[in-house]
PDB file of C-alpha atoms in Angstrom:
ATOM      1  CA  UNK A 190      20.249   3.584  16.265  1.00 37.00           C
ATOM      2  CA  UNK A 191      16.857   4.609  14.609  1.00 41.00           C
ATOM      3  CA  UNK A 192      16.477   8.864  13.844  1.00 43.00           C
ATOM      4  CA  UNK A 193      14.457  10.139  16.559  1.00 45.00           C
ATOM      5  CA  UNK A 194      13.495  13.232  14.608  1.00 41.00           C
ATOM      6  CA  UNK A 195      10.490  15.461  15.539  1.00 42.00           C
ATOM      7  CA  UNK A 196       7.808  14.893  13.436  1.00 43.00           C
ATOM      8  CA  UNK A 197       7.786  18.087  11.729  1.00 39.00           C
ATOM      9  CA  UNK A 198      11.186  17.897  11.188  1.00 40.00           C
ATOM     10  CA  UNK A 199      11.483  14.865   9.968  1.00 46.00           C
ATOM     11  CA  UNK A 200       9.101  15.356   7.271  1.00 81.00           C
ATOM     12  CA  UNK A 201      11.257  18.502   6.116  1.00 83.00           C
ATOM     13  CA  UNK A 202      14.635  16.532   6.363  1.00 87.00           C
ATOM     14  CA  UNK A 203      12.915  13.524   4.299  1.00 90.00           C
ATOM     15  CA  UNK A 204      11.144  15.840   1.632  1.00 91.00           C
ATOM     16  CA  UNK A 205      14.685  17.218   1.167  1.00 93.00           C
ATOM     17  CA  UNK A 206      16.420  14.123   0.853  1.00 94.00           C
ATOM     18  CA  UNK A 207      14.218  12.879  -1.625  1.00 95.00           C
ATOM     19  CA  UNK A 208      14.566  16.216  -3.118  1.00 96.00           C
ATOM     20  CA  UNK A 209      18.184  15.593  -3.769  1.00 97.00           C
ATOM     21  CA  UNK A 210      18.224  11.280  -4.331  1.00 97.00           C
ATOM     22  CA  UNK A 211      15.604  12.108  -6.962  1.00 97.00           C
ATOM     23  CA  UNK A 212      17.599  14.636  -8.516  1.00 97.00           C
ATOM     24  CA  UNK A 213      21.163  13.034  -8.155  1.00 98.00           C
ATOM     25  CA  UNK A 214      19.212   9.799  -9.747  1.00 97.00           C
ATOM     26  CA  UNK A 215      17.740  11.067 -12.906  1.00 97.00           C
ATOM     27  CA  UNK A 216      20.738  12.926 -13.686  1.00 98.00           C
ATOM     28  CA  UNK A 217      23.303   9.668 -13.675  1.00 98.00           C
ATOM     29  CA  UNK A 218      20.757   8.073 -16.014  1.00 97.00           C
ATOM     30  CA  UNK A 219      20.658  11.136 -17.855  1.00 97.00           C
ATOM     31  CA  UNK A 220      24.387  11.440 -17.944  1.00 96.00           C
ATOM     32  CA  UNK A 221      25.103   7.913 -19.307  1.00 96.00           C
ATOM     33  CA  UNK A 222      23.159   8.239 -22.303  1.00 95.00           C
ATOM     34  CA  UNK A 223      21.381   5.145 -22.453  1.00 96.00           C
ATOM     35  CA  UNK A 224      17.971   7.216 -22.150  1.00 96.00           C
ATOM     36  CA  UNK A 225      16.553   9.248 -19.236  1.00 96.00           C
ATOM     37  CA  UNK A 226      13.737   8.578 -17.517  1.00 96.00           C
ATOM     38  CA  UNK A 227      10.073   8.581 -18.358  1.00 95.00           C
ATOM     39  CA  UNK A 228       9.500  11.858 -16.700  1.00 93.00           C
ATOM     40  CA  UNK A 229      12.011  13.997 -18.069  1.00 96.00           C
ATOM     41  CA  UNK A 230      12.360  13.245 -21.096  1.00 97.00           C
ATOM     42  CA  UNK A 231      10.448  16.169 -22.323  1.00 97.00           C
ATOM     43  CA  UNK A 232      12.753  18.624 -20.432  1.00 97.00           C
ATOM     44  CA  UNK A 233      15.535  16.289 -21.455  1.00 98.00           C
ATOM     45  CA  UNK A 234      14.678  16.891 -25.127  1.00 97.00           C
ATOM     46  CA  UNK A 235      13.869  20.558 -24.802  1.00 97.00           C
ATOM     47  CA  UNK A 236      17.397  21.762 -23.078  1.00 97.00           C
ATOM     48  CA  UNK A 237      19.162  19.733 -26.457  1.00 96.00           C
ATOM     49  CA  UNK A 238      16.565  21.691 -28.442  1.00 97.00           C
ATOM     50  CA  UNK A 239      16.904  25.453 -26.357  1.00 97.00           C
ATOM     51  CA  UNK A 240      20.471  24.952 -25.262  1.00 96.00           C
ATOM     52  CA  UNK A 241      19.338  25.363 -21.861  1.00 98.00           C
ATOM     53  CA  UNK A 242      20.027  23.387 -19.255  1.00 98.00           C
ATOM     54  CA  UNK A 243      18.428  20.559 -17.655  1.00 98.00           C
ATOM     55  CA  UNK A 244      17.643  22.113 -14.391  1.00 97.00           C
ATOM     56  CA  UNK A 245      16.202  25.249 -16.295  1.00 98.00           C
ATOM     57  CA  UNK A 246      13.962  23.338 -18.875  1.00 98.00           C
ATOM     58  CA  UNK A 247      12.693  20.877 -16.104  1.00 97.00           C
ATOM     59  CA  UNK A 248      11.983  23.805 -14.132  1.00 98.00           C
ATOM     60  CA  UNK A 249       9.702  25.590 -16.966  1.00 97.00           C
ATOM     61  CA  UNK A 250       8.309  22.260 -17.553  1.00 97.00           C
ATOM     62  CA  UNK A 251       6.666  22.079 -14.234  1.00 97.00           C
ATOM     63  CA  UNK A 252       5.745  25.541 -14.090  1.00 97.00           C
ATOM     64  CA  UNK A 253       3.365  24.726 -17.074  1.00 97.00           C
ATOM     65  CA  UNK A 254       2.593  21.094 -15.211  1.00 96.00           C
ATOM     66  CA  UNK A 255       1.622  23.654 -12.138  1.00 96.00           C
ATOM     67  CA  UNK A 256      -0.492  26.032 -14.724  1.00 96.00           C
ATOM     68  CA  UNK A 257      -2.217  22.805 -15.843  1.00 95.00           C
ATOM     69  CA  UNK A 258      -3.686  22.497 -12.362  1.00 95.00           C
ATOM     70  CA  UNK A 259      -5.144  25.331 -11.786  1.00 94.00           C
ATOM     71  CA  UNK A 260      -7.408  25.237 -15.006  1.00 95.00           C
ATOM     72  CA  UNK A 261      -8.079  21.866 -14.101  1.00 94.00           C
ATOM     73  CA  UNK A 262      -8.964  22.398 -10.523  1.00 92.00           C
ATOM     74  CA  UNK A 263      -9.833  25.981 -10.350  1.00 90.00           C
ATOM     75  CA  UNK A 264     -11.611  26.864  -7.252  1.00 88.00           C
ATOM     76  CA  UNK A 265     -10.396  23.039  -5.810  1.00 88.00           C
ATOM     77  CA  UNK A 266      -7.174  24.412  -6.470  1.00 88.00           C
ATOM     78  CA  UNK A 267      -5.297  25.216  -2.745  1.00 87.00           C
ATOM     79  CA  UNK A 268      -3.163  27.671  -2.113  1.00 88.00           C
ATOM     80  CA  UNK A 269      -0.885  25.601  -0.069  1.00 87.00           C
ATOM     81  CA  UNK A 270      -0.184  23.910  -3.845  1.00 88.00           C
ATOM     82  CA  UNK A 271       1.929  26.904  -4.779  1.00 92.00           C
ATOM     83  CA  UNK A 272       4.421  25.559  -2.489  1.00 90.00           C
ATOM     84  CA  UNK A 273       5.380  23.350  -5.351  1.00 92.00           C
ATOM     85  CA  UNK A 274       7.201  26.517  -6.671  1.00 94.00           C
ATOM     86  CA  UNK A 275      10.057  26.313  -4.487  1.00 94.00           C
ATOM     87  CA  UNK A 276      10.070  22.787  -4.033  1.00 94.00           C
ATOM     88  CA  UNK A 277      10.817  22.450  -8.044  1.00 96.00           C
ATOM     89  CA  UNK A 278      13.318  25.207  -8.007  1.00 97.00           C
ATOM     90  CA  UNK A 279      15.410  24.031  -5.282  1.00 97.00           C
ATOM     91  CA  UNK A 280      14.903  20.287  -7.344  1.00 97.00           C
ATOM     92  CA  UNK A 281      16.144  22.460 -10.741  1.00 98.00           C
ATOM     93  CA  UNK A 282      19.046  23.480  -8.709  1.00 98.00           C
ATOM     94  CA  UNK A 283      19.714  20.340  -7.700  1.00 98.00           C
ATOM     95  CA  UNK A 284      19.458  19.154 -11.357  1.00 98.00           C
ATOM     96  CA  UNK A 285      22.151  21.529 -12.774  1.00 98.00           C
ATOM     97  CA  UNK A 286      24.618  20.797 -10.088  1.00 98.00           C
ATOM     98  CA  UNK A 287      24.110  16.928 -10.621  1.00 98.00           C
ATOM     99  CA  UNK A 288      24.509  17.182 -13.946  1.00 97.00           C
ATOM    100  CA  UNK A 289      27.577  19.630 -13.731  1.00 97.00           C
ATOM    101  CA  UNK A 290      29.229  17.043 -10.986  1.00 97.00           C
ATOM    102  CA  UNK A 291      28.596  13.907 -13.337  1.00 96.00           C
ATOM    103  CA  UNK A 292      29.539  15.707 -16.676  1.00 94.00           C
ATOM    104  CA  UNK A 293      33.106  13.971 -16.509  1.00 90.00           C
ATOM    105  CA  UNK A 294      31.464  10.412 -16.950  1.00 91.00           C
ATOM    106  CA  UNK A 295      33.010   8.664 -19.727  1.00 88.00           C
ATOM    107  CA  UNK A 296      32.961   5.602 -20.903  1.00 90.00           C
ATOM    108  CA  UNK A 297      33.396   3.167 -24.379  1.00 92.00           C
ATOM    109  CA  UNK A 298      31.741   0.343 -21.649  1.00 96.00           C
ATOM    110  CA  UNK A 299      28.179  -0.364 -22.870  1.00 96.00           C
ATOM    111  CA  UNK A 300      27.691  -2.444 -19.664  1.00 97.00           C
ATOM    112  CA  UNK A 301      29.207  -0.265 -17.367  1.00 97.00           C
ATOM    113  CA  UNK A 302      27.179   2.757 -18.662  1.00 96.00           C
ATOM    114  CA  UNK A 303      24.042   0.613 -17.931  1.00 97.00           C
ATOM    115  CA  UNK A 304      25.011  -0.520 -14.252  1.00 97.00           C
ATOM    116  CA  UNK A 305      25.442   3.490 -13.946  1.00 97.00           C
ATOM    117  CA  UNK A 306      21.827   3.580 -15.196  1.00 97.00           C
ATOM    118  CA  UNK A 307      20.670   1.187 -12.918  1.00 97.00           C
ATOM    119  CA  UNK A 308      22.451   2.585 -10.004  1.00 97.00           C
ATOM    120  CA  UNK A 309      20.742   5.610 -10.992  1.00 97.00           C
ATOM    121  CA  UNK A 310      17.446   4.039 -10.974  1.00 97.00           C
ATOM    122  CA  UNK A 311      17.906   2.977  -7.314  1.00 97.00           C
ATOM    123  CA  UNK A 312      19.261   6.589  -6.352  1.00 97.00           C
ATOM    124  CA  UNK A 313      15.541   7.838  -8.073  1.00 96.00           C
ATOM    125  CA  UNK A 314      13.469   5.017  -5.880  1.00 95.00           C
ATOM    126  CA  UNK A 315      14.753   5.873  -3.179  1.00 96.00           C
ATOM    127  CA  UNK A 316      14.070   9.341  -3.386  1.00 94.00           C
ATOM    128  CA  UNK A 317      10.931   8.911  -4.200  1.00 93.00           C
ATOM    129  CA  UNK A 318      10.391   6.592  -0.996  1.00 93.00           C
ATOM    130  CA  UNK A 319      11.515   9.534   0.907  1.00 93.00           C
ATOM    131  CA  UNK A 320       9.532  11.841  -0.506  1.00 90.00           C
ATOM    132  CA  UNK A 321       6.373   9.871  -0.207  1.00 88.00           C
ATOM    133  CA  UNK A 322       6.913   9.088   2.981  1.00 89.00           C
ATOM    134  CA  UNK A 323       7.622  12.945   3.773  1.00 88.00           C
ATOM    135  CA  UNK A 324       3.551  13.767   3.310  1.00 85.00           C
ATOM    136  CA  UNK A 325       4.289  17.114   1.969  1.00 86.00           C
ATOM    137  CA  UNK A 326       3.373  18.725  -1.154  1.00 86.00           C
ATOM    138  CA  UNK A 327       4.275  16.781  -4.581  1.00 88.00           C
ATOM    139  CA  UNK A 328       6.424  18.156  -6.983  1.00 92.00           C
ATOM    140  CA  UNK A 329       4.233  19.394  -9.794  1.00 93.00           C
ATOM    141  CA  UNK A 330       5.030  16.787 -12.384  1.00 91.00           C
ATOM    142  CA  UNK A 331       3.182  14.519  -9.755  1.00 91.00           C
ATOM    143  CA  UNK A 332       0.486  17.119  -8.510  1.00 90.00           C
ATOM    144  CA  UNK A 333      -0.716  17.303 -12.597  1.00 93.00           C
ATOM    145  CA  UNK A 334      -1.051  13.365 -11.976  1.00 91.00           C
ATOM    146  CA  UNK A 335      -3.015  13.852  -9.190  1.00 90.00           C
ATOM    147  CA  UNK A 336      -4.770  16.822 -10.409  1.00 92.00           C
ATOM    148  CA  UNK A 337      -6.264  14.510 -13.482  1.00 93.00           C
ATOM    149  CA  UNK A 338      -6.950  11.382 -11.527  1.00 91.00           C
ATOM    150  CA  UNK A 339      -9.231  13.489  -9.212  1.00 89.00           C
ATOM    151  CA  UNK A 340     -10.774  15.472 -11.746  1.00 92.00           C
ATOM    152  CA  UNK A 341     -11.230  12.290 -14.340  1.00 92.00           C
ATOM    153  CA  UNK A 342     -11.581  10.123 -11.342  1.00 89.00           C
ATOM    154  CA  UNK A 343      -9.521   7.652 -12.745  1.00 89.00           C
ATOM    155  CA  UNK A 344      -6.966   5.493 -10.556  1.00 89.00           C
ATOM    156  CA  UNK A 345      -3.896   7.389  -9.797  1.00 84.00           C
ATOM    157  CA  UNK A 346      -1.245   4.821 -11.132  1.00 82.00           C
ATOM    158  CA  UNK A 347      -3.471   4.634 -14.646  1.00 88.00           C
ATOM    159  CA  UNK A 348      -3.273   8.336 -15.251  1.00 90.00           C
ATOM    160  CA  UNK A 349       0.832   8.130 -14.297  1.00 90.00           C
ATOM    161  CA  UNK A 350       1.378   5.441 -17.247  1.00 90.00           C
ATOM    162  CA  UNK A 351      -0.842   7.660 -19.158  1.00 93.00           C
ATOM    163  CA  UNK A 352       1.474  10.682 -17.973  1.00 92.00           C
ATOM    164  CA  UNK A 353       4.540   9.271 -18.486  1.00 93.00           C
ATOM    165  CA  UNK A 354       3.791   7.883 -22.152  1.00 94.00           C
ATOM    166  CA  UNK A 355       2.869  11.476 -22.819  1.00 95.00           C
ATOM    167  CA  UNK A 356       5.926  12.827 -22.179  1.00 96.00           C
ATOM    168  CA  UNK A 357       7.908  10.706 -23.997  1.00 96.00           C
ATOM    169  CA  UNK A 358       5.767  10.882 -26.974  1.00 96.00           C
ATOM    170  CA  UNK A 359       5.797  14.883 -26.865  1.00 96.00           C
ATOM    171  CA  UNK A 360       9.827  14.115 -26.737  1.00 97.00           C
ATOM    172  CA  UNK A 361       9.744  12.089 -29.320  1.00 97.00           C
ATOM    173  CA  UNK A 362       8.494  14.228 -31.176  1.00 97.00           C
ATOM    174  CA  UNK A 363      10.303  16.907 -30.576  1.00 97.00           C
ATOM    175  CA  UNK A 364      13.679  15.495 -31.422  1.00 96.00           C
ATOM    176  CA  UNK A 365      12.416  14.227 -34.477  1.00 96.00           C
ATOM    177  CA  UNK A 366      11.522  17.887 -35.880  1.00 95.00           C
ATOM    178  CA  UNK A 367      13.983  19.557 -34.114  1.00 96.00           C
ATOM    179  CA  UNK A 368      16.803  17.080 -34.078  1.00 95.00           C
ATOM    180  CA  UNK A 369      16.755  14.754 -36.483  1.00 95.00           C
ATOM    181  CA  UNK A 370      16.705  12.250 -34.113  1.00 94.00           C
ATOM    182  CA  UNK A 371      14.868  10.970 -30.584  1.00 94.00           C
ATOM    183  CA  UNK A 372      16.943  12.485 -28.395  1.00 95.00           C
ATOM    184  CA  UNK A 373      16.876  10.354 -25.101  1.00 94.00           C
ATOM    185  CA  UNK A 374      15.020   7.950 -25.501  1.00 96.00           C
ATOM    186  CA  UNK A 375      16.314   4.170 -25.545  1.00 95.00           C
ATOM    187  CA  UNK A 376      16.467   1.378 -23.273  1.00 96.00           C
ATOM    188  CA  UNK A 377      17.385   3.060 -20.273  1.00 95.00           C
ATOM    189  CA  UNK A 378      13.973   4.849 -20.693  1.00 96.00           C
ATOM    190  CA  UNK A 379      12.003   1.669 -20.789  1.00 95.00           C
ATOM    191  CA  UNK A 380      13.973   0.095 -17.437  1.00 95.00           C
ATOM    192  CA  UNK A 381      13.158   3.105 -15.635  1.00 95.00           C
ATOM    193  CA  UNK A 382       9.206   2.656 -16.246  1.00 93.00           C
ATOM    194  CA  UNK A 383       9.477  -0.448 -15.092  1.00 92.00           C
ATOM    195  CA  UNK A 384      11.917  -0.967 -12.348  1.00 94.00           C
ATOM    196  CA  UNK A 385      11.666   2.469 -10.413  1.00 93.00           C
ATOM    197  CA  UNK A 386       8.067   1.439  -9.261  1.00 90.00           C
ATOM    198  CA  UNK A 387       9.717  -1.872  -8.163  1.00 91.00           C
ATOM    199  CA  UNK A 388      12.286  -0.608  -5.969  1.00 94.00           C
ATOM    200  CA  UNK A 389      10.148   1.841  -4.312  1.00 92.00           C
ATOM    201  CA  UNK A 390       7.869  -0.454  -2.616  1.00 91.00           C
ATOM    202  CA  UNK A 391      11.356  -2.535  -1.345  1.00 93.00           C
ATOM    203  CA  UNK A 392      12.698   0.364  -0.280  1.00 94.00           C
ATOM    204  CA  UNK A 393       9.975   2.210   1.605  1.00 91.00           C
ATOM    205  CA  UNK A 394       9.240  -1.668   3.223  1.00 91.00           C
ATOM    206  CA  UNK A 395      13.223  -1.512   4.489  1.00 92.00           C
ATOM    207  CA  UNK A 396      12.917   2.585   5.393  1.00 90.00           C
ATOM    208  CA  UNK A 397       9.726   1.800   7.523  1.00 89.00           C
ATOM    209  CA  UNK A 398      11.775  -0.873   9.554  1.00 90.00           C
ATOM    210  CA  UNK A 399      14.932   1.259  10.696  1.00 87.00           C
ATOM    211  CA  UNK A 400      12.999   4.664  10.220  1.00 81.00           C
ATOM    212  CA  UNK A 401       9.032   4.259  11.448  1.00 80.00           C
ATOM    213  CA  UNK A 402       7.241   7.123  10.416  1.00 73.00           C
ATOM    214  CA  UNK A 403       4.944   8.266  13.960  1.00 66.00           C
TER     215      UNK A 403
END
């Protein structure tokens, strides 16, 4: 049987499943080790550095993704925008309990801590199916994305390589003067640039068939 949802409704209850498939997705490739993704790697890097958690650093980090839209929008800028506030708490939340639920994963199986990675990778598409397909407003690590592509009008997906590469040079760098090391960053990172992007145009093809948006 197919959700028969009213519309309003149904974009809440699919904003806040991607809320939590996102969230539940970059933590189990965070939580294996094998290098988050793309995206958080900054905040991955900074709560080794501060000691603070995951859900807090991501958090801050899209509070200054959020600041970095107003100075580039200014007067474009729309309220409505600073809904991304609460959207990117509750997701911080949601972080710090994911990562607290999968903080017992263990294991001295390379391959098995990479199918974890993958599976996590499918958990992050298809939130990010959902919340496209919610219509809502973006998180702010997306709305900065979208926030340069209009103002540079440059193509959307460029400025989101260009966005991702950034944070995980910033990391990079980061770790290396802070750490010693780069912190997060291996091949889990790189199969998350590529595949996520993959599996979200599969899965939003299957979620259109047994869930038509109206």
């Amino acid at each position: 049987m197919k959700p028969n949802l009213p519309p309003a409704l149904g974009d809440v209850g699919q904003l806040l499943l991607g809320i939590v498939f996102m969230s539940f997705g970059i933590c189990l490739i965070s939580a294996v080790h094998l290098g988050t993704t793309p995206i958080s790697s900054l905040p991955w890097a900074l709560s080794k550095i501060s000691g603070l958690t995951f859900g807090t650093t991501t958090f801050l980090c899209n509070i200054v993704f959020l600041c970095i839209q107003i100075l580039l929008l200014r007067k474009e800028f729309s309220k409505l925008n600073f809904l991304q506030i609460p959207l990117v708490f509750l997701f911080s939340l949601c972080t710090d309990f994911w990562m607290w639920f999968l903080s017992g994963i263990h294991s001295d199986s390379y391959w098995l801590l990479l199918l974890l990675s993958l599976v996590g990778n499918a958990f992050l598409a298809l939130g990010v199916a959902f919340e496209i397909r919610s219509k809502s407003i973006p998180l702010p690590g997306e709305g900065l994305v979208i926030a340069v592509s209009v103002v540079s009008r440059q193509p959307f997906y460029r400025i989101k390589i260009g966005n991702d590469v950034t944070m995980v040079v910033l990391a990079a760098i980061l770790g290396w003067f802070f750490l010693n090391e780069i912190y997060g960053i291996r091949e889990g990172t790189v199969i998350s640039a590529f595949l996520v992007g993959i599996l979200v145009k599969f899965i939003s093809k299957f979620l259109d068939r047994i869930w038509p948006i109206k």
